[in-house]
Amino acid sequence: MGMKIRRGLRGELKWRYFAPSNTDPENPLRGKQQAEKDEVRQELYEIICSVKSIKSIACVARIAAAYAMPSCGDRNDLYHFTYKPLSERFQYYLQDLSRTVGRLECGIVVADHRGAKEDARFRGAHERLINVRGIWTSQYENMVESLFFQPSNLSIGVQLADMVAGAVWRKYEKGDDKWYQILEPSVRKAPDGTVDGYGIIKFPKGTWR
């Protein structure tokens, strides 16, 4: 909020608003030079990386490989299957944090509102992950409450998550890791510094290319 006030920006910041051709009427960056847009974007990533306890986690799905799975039949399945490993790494992060600080650290998932039907399906998938016990399901002992939805324009956290997703998407979809490299210090890592499987998860794991 301080950065927005200092720069005279009113409204939410989305990854797509930084594109040179974006002229969305609600884009607070509309009409600004690309160099200034990139300064804002860089400062957003610096904010994310400035707090040591903030960790970025993302799941990258290969759509063709996912749809080749018998259990993945539509975009809702793809959305939910991509969310599962993401939620598991969040649970693992909370477990690690609890061991570090010596007390139980709990977490809540806040997701971008998409629509009533989509939100209801997503909440149902989340509840099954949290409450169903099985050999292929993590124990979400550090997760509290249900899934919360918040329109992105009302949530700074959702806006920052969109910036994380944008940098990861750009790296894997376009082969451009400029913004990912700035974000990378915040990405969850193994003790040896590995990000694969810790902060960046690939789905489907066995057939991801």
XYZ file of C-alpha atoms in Angstrom:
209
model
C 0.000 0.000 0.000
C 2.887 2.326 0.788
C 4.384 1.688 -2.636
C 1.057 2.444 -4.330
C 0.640 5.686 -2.400
C 4.206 6.748 -3.111
C 3.825 6.049 -6.828
C 0.287 7.449 -7.105
C -1.280 4.128 -8.147
C -4.950 3.471 -7.421
C -6.431 0.013 -7.961
C -5.213 -3.546 -7.999
C -2.075 -4.798 -9.712
C -2.310 -7.887 -11.910
C 0.453 -9.615 -13.840
C -1.308 -8.915 -17.147
C -1.456 -5.186 -16.397
C 2.301 -4.977 -16.933
C 2.056 -6.069 -20.574
C 2.948 -3.308 -23.072
C -0.351 -3.714 -24.925
C -2.706 -3.829 -21.928
C -5.233 -0.990 -22.063
C -7.743 -2.283 -19.534
C -9.687 0.728 -18.177
C -9.072 -0.512 -14.625
C -5.317 -0.865 -15.120
C -3.589 1.668 -12.819
C -0.477 1.369 -15.011
C -2.260 2.256 -18.253
C -0.422 4.916 -20.219
C 2.845 4.541 -18.308
C 6.135 3.809 -20.013
C 7.328 0.195 -19.895
C 10.406 1.192 -17.910
C 8.185 2.601 -15.142
C 5.966 -0.493 -15.224
C 9.025 -2.675 -14.795
C 10.195 -0.556 -11.846
C 6.852 -1.188 -10.147
C 7.032 -4.890 -10.932
C 10.564 -5.179 -9.587
C 9.558 -3.407 -6.371
C 6.673 -5.860 -5.909
C 9.096 -8.795 -6.090
C 11.472 -7.040 -3.712
C 8.588 -6.658 -1.245
C 7.858 -10.400 -1.497
C 11.526 -11.263 -0.949
C 12.061 -8.748 1.846
C 10.337 -10.827 4.548
C 12.312 -13.978 5.330
C 9.262 -15.958 6.475
C 7.417 -15.415 3.172
C 7.925 -18.424 0.927
C 6.677 -18.732 -2.640
C 5.372 -22.102 -3.846
C 4.016 -22.890 -7.307
C 2.819 -25.933 -9.220
C 3.486 -26.042 -12.968
C 1.150 -28.290 -14.957
C 1.756 -29.682 -18.429
C -1.748 -29.699 -19.841
C -1.272 -32.375 -22.522
C 0.383 -34.754 -20.052
C -2.319 -34.083 -17.456
C -5.170 -34.775 -19.884
C -3.479 -38.024 -20.875
C -4.264 -39.264 -17.350
C -7.564 -41.184 -17.126
C -8.456 -39.319 -13.922
C -8.072 -35.839 -15.473
C -11.033 -35.249 -17.742
C -11.670 -31.501 -17.735
C -10.338 -28.142 -16.605
C -11.805 -28.547 -13.120
C -9.887 -31.804 -12.675
C -6.741 -30.067 -13.917
C -7.271 -27.182 -11.491
C -7.784 -29.522 -8.543
C -4.899 -31.855 -9.419
C -2.595 -28.849 -9.687
C -3.816 -27.535 -6.340
C -3.178 -30.819 -4.485
C 0.668 -30.781 -4.601
C 0.614 -27.031 -3.962
C -1.466 -27.508 -0.804
C 0.772 -30.370 0.314
C 3.890 -28.197 0.087
C 2.123 -25.511 2.087
C 1.402 -28.126 4.762
C 5.049 -29.253 4.710
C 6.170 -25.634 5.033
C 3.936 -25.176 8.091
C 5.393 -28.372 9.602
C 8.950 -27.149 9.002
C 8.109 -23.742 10.456
C 6.566 -25.365 13.538
C 9.751 -27.333 14.183
C 11.866 -24.209 13.720
C 9.944 -21.964 16.124
C 8.983 -24.698 18.598
C 5.221 -24.231 18.461
C 2.358 -25.268 16.210
C 2.080 -22.916 13.253
C -1.238 -23.060 11.402
C -2.245 -21.784 7.983
C -5.315 -20.788 6.007
C -5.685 -20.915 2.223
C -7.138 -17.807 0.593
C -7.988 -18.186 -3.096
C -9.056 -15.791 -5.818
C -12.832 -15.774 -6.331
C -13.728 -17.166 -9.784
C -17.487 -17.758 -9.667
C -20.103 -19.437 -7.487
C -20.005 -22.845 -9.212
C -16.235 -22.919 -9.600
C -15.725 -21.848 -6.000
C -18.118 -24.532 -4.733
C -16.267 -27.251 -6.679
C -12.914 -25.991 -5.463
C -14.102 -25.874 -1.846
C -15.372 -29.445 -2.163
C -12.027 -30.629 -3.543
C -10.215 -28.812 -0.736
C -12.427 -30.409 1.929
C -11.786 -33.883 0.512
C -8.041 -33.294 0.686
C -8.202 -32.019 4.245
C -10.617 -34.554 5.697
C -10.163 -37.804 3.764
C -7.413 -40.075 5.083
C -5.585 -42.395 2.724
C -2.157 -43.625 1.696
C -2.009 -41.127 -1.196
C -3.223 -38.163 0.840
C -1.164 -35.915 3.104
C -2.196 -35.287 6.688
C -3.125 -31.609 6.819
C -2.676 -31.212 10.553
C -1.535 -27.588 10.329
C -4.359 -26.370 8.100
C -7.306 -24.728 9.815
C -10.800 -23.740 8.699
C -11.997 -24.257 5.142
C -11.003 -22.593 1.895
C -11.550 -18.826 1.842
C -12.330 -16.865 -1.315
C -11.603 -13.199 -1.813
C -11.893 -11.060 -4.971
C -8.388 -10.121 -6.038
C -9.092 -6.382 -5.934
C -9.798 -6.700 -2.196
C -6.762 -8.816 -1.332
C -3.157 -7.657 -1.478
C -2.125 -11.266 -0.790
C -3.972 -12.555 -3.851
C -2.409 -9.799 -5.952
C 1.086 -10.772 -4.778
C 0.291 -14.444 -5.473
C -0.682 -13.416 -9.015
C 2.759 -11.844 -9.430
C 4.401 -15.091 -8.274
C 2.293 -17.085 -10.731
C 3.141 -14.657 -13.530
C 6.889 -14.956 -13.023
C 6.726 -18.765 -12.879
C 4.439 -18.904 -15.940
C 6.790 -16.662 -17.902
C 9.752 -18.884 -17.072
C 8.145 -22.188 -18.045
C 5.801 -21.101 -20.836
C 7.982 -18.507 -22.562
C 11.492 -19.480 -21.478
C 12.053 -16.028 -19.962
C 13.236 -16.199 -16.347
C 13.973 -12.471 -15.829
C 11.268 -11.977 -13.196
C 11.610 -15.454 -11.748
C 15.259 -14.759 -10.956
C 14.227 -11.699 -8.912
C 11.514 -13.752 -7.166
C 13.729 -16.816 -6.643
C 15.109 -15.886 -3.179
C 11.579 -16.286 -1.787
C 10.957 -19.713 -3.359
C 10.791 -22.570 -0.831
C 13.926 -24.713 -0.996
C 15.359 -27.943 0.349
C 18.282 -27.685 2.803
C 20.663 -28.090 -0.158
C 19.012 -25.232 -2.070
C 16.948 -27.408 -4.426
C 13.671 -25.856 -5.572
C 12.303 -28.756 -7.660
C 9.744 -30.610 -5.599
C 9.939 -28.059 -2.789
C 9.025 -24.611 -4.079
C 8.354 -25.556 -7.698
C 6.290 -28.710 -8.197
C 5.701 -30.254 -11.613
C 2.460 -32.054 -12.500
C 2.140 -34.791 -13.624
C 5.434 -35.646 -11.978
C 6.262 -38.767 -14.020
C 5.347 -37.461 -17.481
C 6.155 -33.742 -17.152
C 8.295 -32.543 -20.042
